[in-house]
Coordinates of C-alpha atoms and ligand atoms in Angstrom, one line a residue:
M1 CA 31.2 95.2 115.2
N2 CA 27.9 94.2 116.5
N3 CA 28.3 90.5 117.5
D4 CA 24.7 89.9 118.6
Q5 CA 23.9 87.7 115.6
I6 CA 27.0 85.4 115.5
L7 CA 26.4 82.8 118.2
I8 CA 22.9 81.6 117.2
D9 CA 22.3 77.9 117.2
S10 CA 20.1 76.0 114.8
Y11 CA 17.0 76.5 117.0
K12 CA 17.5 80.3 116.9
R13 CA 18.7 80.5 120.5
K14 CA 21.1 83.3 121.0
I15 CA 24.1 82.1 123.1
D16 CA 25.5 84.8 125.3
Y17 CA 26.2 83.1 128.6
L18 CA 29.3 81.2 129.5
R19 CA 29.8 78.9 132.5
L20 CA 33.5 79.0 133.1
S21 CA 35.0 76.2 135.2
I22 CA 38.4 77.3 136.4
T23 CA 39.3 74.1 138.4
D24 CA 38.2 70.6 139.0
R25 CA 39.6 70.7 142.6
C26 CA 37.1 70.8 145.5
N27 CA 37.3 71.0 149.2
L28 CA 33.9 69.2 149.6
R29 CA 32.6 65.9 148.3
C30 CA 28.8 66.5 147.8
I31 CA 27.1 63.2 147.5
Y32 CA 25.4 64.0 144.2
C33 CA 28.5 65.5 142.6
M34 CA 31.6 63.6 143.5
P35 CA 32.6 60.1 144.8
E36 CA 33.6 60.0 148.5
N37 CA 37.2 59.5 147.8
G38 CA 37.3 62.1 145.0
I39 CA 38.2 61.4 141.5
R40 CA 41.4 61.2 139.6
L41 CA 42.3 64.9 139.3
I42 CA 43.0 66.4 135.9
S43 CA 46.8 66.8 135.7
R44 CA 48.1 70.3 136.0
N45 CA 49.3 70.5 132.5
E46 CA 45.9 69.5 131.2
I47 CA 44.2 72.3 133.0
L48 CA 43.8 75.6 131.1
T49 CA 46.4 78.1 132.1
F50 CA 45.6 81.6 133.2
E51 CA 46.6 83.0 129.8
E52 CA 44.7 80.3 127.9
I53 CA 41.5 81.1 129.8
L54 CA 41.8 84.8 129.0
K55 CA 42.4 84.0 125.3
I56 CA 39.4 81.7 125.0
V57 CA 37.2 84.1 126.9
Q58 CA 38.4 87.0 124.6
I59 CA 37.4 84.9 121.5
L60 CA 34.1 83.9 122.9
V61 CA 33.3 87.5 123.9
E62 CA 34.2 88.7 120.4
L63 CA 31.6 86.1 119.2
G64 CA 28.9 87.4 121.5
I65 CA 29.3 86.0 125.0
K66 CA 28.3 88.8 127.4
K67 CA 27.8 87.1 130.8
I68 CA 30.2 84.8 132.5
R69 CA 29.7 82.7 135.6
I70 CA 32.9 81.4 137.3
T71 CA 32.5 77.9 138.7
G72 CA 34.3 74.7 139.3
G73 CA 35.1 72.4 141.2
E74 CA 35.4 75.0 143.9
P75 CA 36.6 78.1 142.0
L76 CA 38.1 79.8 145.1
L77 CA 40.7 77.0 145.2
R78 CA 42.3 78.1 142.0
D79 CA 45.6 79.9 142.5
N80 CA 45.2 83.6 141.5
F81 CA 41.5 83.3 140.9
L82 CA 41.1 87.0 141.9
D83 CA 43.6 88.1 139.3
L84 CA 41.8 85.9 136.8
I85 CA 38.5 87.6 137.6
K86 CA 40.2 91.0 137.4
E87 CA 41.7 90.3 134.0
T88 CA 38.5 88.7 132.7
G89 CA 36.6 91.8 133.8
K90 CA 38.8 94.0 131.6
I91 CA 37.7 92.2 128.4
E92 CA 35.6 94.6 126.5
G93 CA 32.1 93.4 125.9
I94 CA 31.6 91.5 129.2
E95 CA 28.5 92.8 130.9
D96 CA 28.4 90.6 133.9
I97 CA 30.7 88.3 135.9
S98 CA 29.2 86.2 138.6
L99 CA 30.4 83.3 140.8
T100 CA 29.1 80.0 142.0
T101 CA 30.8 78.7 145.2
N102 CA 30.2 76.4 148.1
G103 CA 30.9 79.3 150.4
I104 CA 33.4 77.6 152.6
L105 CA 36.3 79.9 151.8
L106 CA 34.2 82.8 150.5
D107 CA 34.1 85.1 153.5
K108 CA 37.7 86.5 153.3
Y109 CA 37.3 87.2 149.6
L110 CA 34.0 88.9 149.6
C111 CA 35.2 92.5 149.7
K112 CA 37.8 92.0 147.0
L113 CA 35.2 90.2 144.8
Y114 CA 32.8 93.1 145.2
E115 CA 35.6 95.6 144.3
L116 CA 36.4 93.6 141.2
G117 CA 32.8 94.0 140.0
V118 CA 31.4 90.6 140.9
K119 CA 27.9 91.6 142.1
R120 CA 26.1 88.3 141.9
I121 CA 27.0 85.2 144.0
N122 CA 25.4 81.8 144.1
I123 CA 26.2 79.8 147.2
S124 CA 25.4 76.1 147.5
L125 CA 23.8 75.0 150.7
D126 CA 21.5 72.0 150.8
S127 CA 20.5 71.9 154.4
L128 CA 20.5 74.3 157.3
D129 CA 21.1 71.5 159.8
P130 CA 24.8 71.4 160.6
I131 CA 24.9 67.6 160.8
K132 CA 22.9 67.0 157.6
Y133 CA 25.0 69.6 155.8
R134 CA 28.2 67.8 157.0
E135 CA 26.7 64.5 155.7
I136 CA 25.7 65.8 152.3
T137 CA 29.0 67.6 151.7
R138 CA 30.9 64.8 153.5
G139 CA 32.7 67.1 155.9
G140 CA 31.6 70.8 155.3
D141 CA 31.3 73.2 158.2
I142 CA 28.0 75.1 157.8
N143 CA 29.1 78.0 160.0
K144 CA 31.6 79.1 157.4
V145 CA 28.9 79.1 154.7
L146 CA 26.4 80.9 156.9
G147 CA 29.0 83.5 157.8
S148 CA 29.7 84.1 154.1
I149 CA 26.0 84.5 153.2
S150 CA 25.4 87.0 156.0
N151 CA 28.4 89.1 155.0
A152 CA 27.6 89.0 151.3
I153 CA 24.2 90.5 152.2
I154 CA 25.8 93.1 154.5
I155 CA 28.3 94.1 151.8
G156 CA 25.5 94.6 149.4
F157 CA 26.0 92.2 146.5
K158 CA 23.2 92.8 144.0
S159 CA 22.2 89.2 144.1
V160 CA 22.8 86.5 146.6
K161 CA 21.3 83.2 145.8
I162 CA 21.3 80.0 147.7
N163 CA 21.3 76.8 145.6
I164 CA 19.6 73.9 147.4
V165 CA 19.8 70.6 145.6
I166 CA 16.8 68.5 146.5
T167 CA 18.0 65.3 148.2
E168 CA 16.1 62.8 150.3
R169 CA 17.6 64.5 153.3
L170 CA 15.5 67.7 152.7
D171 CA 12.7 67.6 155.2
S172 CA 9.9 70.0 156.3
K173 CA 12.0 71.5 159.1
D174 CA 14.7 72.5 156.6
I175 CA 12.2 73.8 154.1
R176 CA 10.6 76.0 156.7
K177 CA 14.0 77.4 157.8
F178 CA 15.0 78.1 154.2
I179 CA 11.7 79.8 153.4
N180 CA 12.1 81.8 156.6
L181 CA 15.4 83.1 155.4
T182 CA 13.5 85.0 152.7
L183 CA 11.4 86.9 155.2
N184 CA 14.0 89.5 156.2
N185 CA 16.8 88.9 153.7
P186 CA 16.8 90.1 150.1
I187 CA 18.0 86.8 148.8
D188 CA 16.8 84.1 146.4
I189 CA 16.7 80.5 147.6
R190 CA 16.4 78.0 144.7
F191 CA 15.3 74.5 145.0
I192 CA 17.1 72.5 142.3
E193 CA 16.1 69.1 141.1
M194 CA 19.1 66.8 141.2
M195 CA 20.3 66.2 137.7
P196 CA 20.5 62.5 137.1
V197 CA 24.0 62.6 135.8
T198 CA 27.0 60.5 136.8
G199 CA 30.5 60.7 135.6
S200 CA 32.7 57.7 135.2
D201 CA 36.4 57.1 135.4
D202 CA 38.5 54.1 134.7
S203 CA 39.3 53.7 138.3
I204 CA 35.9 54.6 139.8
E205 CA 32.5 52.9 139.6
C206 CA 29.7 55.3 138.8
S207 CA 27.7 53.8 141.6
S208 CA 30.2 55.4 144.1
I209 CA 28.3 58.7 143.8
G210 CA 26.3 58.0 146.9
S211 CA 23.0 56.3 147.3
I212 CA 21.2 59.0 145.4
I213 CA 22.8 58.7 142.0
N214 CA 22.9 54.9 142.7
S215 CA 19.1 55.0 142.8
N216 CA 16.9 55.2 139.7
I217 CA 15.3 58.0 137.8
T218 CA 11.7 57.2 139.0
K219 CA 12.8 57.3 142.6
L220 CA 14.6 60.6 142.0
K221 CA 11.6 62.1 140.2
N222 CA 9.2 61.0 143.0
N223 CA 11.4 62.4 145.7
T224 CA 11.6 65.8 143.8
Q225 CA 7.9 65.9 143.2
S226 CA 7.0 65.2 146.8
S227 CA 9.5 67.8 148.0
V228 CA 8.2 70.4 145.6
K229 CA 4.7 69.7 146.8
E230 CA 5.8 70.1 150.4
I231 CA 7.6 73.4 149.6
F232 CA 4.4 74.9 148.1
S233 CA 2.4 73.7 151.0
I234 CA 4.8 75.3 153.5
M235 CA 4.9 78.5 151.4
G236 CA 1.1 78.5 151.5
K237 CA 1.0 78.2 155.2
A238 CA 3.5 81.1 155.6
G239 CA 1.4 83.5 153.6
K240 CA 0.0 84.4 150.2
Y241 CA 2.6 83.8 147.5
F242 CA 2.8 85.0 143.9
K243 CA 5.0 84.4 140.9
V244 CA 7.6 87.1 140.4
K245 CA 9.5 86.5 137.2
E246 CA 10.2 84.0 134.6
H247 CA 13.1 83.5 132.2
A248 CA 14.6 86.9 132.9
G249 CA 17.6 85.9 130.8
Y250 CA 19.7 84.5 133.6
G251 CA 18.5 81.0 133.8
P252 CA 15.7 78.5 134.0
A253 CA 14.4 79.3 137.5
I254 CA 10.8 80.2 138.2
Y255 CA 10.4 82.4 141.2
Y256 CA 7.7 83.0 143.8
R257 CA 7.5 85.4 146.7
I258 CA 5.4 85.4 149.8
E259 CA 3.7 88.7 150.4
G260 CA 5.6 90.8 152.8
Y261 CA 8.8 88.8 152.4
K262 CA 12.0 90.3 151.0
G263 CA 13.4 87.3 149.1
N264 CA 12.3 84.9 146.4
I265 CA 11.8 81.2 146.3
G266 CA 12.8 79.6 143.1
F267 CA 12.6 76.2 141.4
I268 CA 15.0 74.8 138.8
L269 CA 13.5 71.6 137.6
N270 CA 14.8 69.1 135.2
D271 CA 12.3 69.8 132.4
K272 CA 13.2 69.7 128.8
N273 CA 10.8 72.6 128.1
Y274 CA 13.3 75.0 129.6
C275 CA 15.8 74.0 127.0
R276 CA 14.2 76.3 124.5
Y277 CA 15.4 79.3 126.6
C278 CA 18.9 77.9 127.0
N279 CA 21.5 80.6 126.2
R280 CA 24.5 78.9 127.7
I281 CA 27.7 77.1 126.8
R282 CA 30.3 75.8 129.2
L283 CA 34.1 75.8 129.2
T284 CA 35.5 73.0 131.3
S285 CA 38.7 73.4 133.3
K286 CA 40.5 71.2 130.8
G287 CA 39.6 73.3 127.9
A288 CA 36.6 71.7 126.3
V289 CA 33.5 73.7 125.2
K290 CA 30.3 71.9 126.0
L291 CA 26.9 72.8 124.6
C292 CA 24.8 70.9 127.1
L293 CA 25.4 69.5 130.5
F294 CA 24.0 66.2 129.3
S295 CA 26.0 65.9 126.1
E296 CA 29.2 64.0 125.5
R297 CA 30.1 66.2 122.6
E298 CA 32.9 68.6 123.1
F299 CA 35.0 71.1 121.2
D300 CA 38.6 70.8 122.3
I301 CA 39.5 74.5 122.2
K302 CA 42.6 73.9 124.3
R303 CA 44.1 71.7 121.6
K304 CA 43.4 74.3 119.0
I305 CA 45.1 77.0 121.1
R306 CA 48.1 74.9 122.0
G307 CA 48.3 73.8 118.3
K308 CA 48.6 77.4 117.4
A309 CA 45.4 77.5 115.2
S310 CA 44.6 81.0 114.1
T311 CA 41.9 82.9 116.0
E312 CA 39.8 83.1 112.8
E313 CA 40.0 79.3 112.3
I314 CA 39.0 78.8 116.0
K315 CA 36.1 81.2 115.6
T316 CA 34.8 79.5 112.5
E317 CA 34.9 76.1 114.1
L318 CA 33.2 77.4 117.2
I319 CA 30.4 79.0 115.3
N320 CA 29.8 75.7 113.5
F321 CA 30.0 73.7 116.7
I322 CA 27.5 75.9 118.4
K323 CA 25.1 75.3 115.5
T324 CA 25.0 71.7 116.7
K325 CA 23.7 72.5 120.2
P326 CA 21.0 69.8 120.8
E327 CA 17.4 71.1 120.8
N328 CA 16.9 69.8 124.4
R329 CA 18.5 67.6 127.0
E330 CA 16.6 64.5 125.9
C331 CA 18.2 64.6 122.5
N332 CA 21.4 63.4 124.1
K333 CA 21.6 59.6 123.8
N334 CA 23.5 58.6 126.8
F335 CA 20.8 57.6 129.2
N336 CA 21.3 54.2 130.9
N337 CA 18.5 51.7 131.7
D338 CA 17.6 53.5 134.9
G339 CA 17.3 56.8 133.1
I340 CA 20.5 58.1 134.7
I341 CA 22.7 60.0 132.2
K342 CA 26.2 58.7 132.1
I343 CA 28.8 61.2 131.0
S344 CA 32.5 60.9 131.1
N345 CA 33.0 63.8 133.4
F346 CA 31.8 64.4 136.9
M347 CA 29.9 67.6 137.8
N348 CA 32.9 69.1 139.5
Q349 CA 34.9 68.7 136.3
I350 CA 32.3 70.2 134.0
G351 CA 31.1 73.0 136.3
G352 CA 27.5 72.9 137.5
Ligands
LIG1 N1 31.7 74.1 144.1 C1 30.8 75.1 143.7 C2 29.5 74.9 144.4 O1 29.2 73.8 144.9 O2 28.7 75.8 144.3 C3 30.6 75.3 142.2 C4 30.6 74.0 141.4 S1 29.2 73.0 141.7 C5 29.4 71.7 140.5 C6 27.9 74.0 141.0 C7 26.5 73.7 141.3 O3 26.2 72.4 140.7 C8 26.2 73.6 142.8 O4 25.2 74.4 143.2 C9 25.8 72.1 143.0 O5 24.9 72.0 144.0 C10 25.3 71.8 141.6 N2 25.3 70.3 141.3 C11 26.3 69.5 141.4 N3 25.9 68.2 141.1 C12 24.6 68.3 140.8 C13 23.5 67.4 140.4 N4 23.8 66.1 140.2 N5 22.3 67.9 140.2 C14 22.0 69.2 140.4 N6 22.9 70.1 140.8 C15 24.2 69.7 141.0
LIG2 FE1 32.4 70.5 145.3 FE2 30.5 72.0 144.4 FE3 30.6 69.4 143.7 FE4 30.0 70.1 146.2 S1 28.8 70.6 144.3 S2 31.5 68.5 145.5 S3 31.2 71.9 146.5 S4 32.1 71.0 143.2

């Protein structure tokens, strides 16, 4: 059966991309993502089991999902994540499985991931300065990440992307070094505007998400704008740059390349105009389908599965739920006075 027309939302967007968060656990505590002392972890029996994940993915693929990005938390911390990727890859109809990781544990799994058919890897790295990197991640060892990136390029992954969340710590020296990486390496670096979301938890104040999230939306916007300006200025000094592609179906980044360079420089900005191209849904590690990062609304698919609902019933409810995908991020109503969006989950729980 051709499933191309099933998952269409009420704004005629075809939904074929799933962000699959396989754990909320993480070995870092990035300042914009998690509070310093962590959060209350989801109890093991609340996390989707291996079999439940496969069952849900099977249902979603039958409805039209074709591309899956495995994320977390830190996905490499999940027991048997390689087996999970292997079994997911066997589901007929999946065209692409990719991974987003902080890269700390990646090196030893690279060959196996490649063999399993993962050809696209996104690695988060917000600074090339070891001390700043340690501060932003609250303890990360940059050498492990750099080793993973080099080896991913050597092994020949089709796409290696570096995700750089723009923080106040990103300075011109860092920007220059990041841009330089694209001179001889076939990689994409992507500067990402920090999403002004903060989770909350009975036991944790939202303001514990570092000074950045504790700031206000105007300050965040101003910081992003001046960084973006600086990035373009440094690109201009490095050479003549041109726009390479837009909305190629894999996300909202806009890419540029400096003439003679091998890699691209991308931007992912918090702009509601990109929402019209949004083709994604998310499955959280505790089994909720989410239609938008900024939305509180969830479809508790785990409850349906554990409650032995029939596959047909689940499919019908999912199709109806997907019709309610908000037109854009600003349609969600949970902005606080500072313009920060408060949601009941932290980014590590939803899967960024
Ligand atoms: N642990 C893995 C990693 O860091 O790549 C995967 C999960 S992490 C939540 C996925 C991505 O979300 C990372 O690239 C991270 O930088 C990004 N992220 C987390 N919080 C964010 C925020 N407030 N704004 C923008 N990006 C964020
Ligand atoms: Fe962990 Fe990724 Fe969040 Fe950093 S961004 S704390 S690595 S889940």
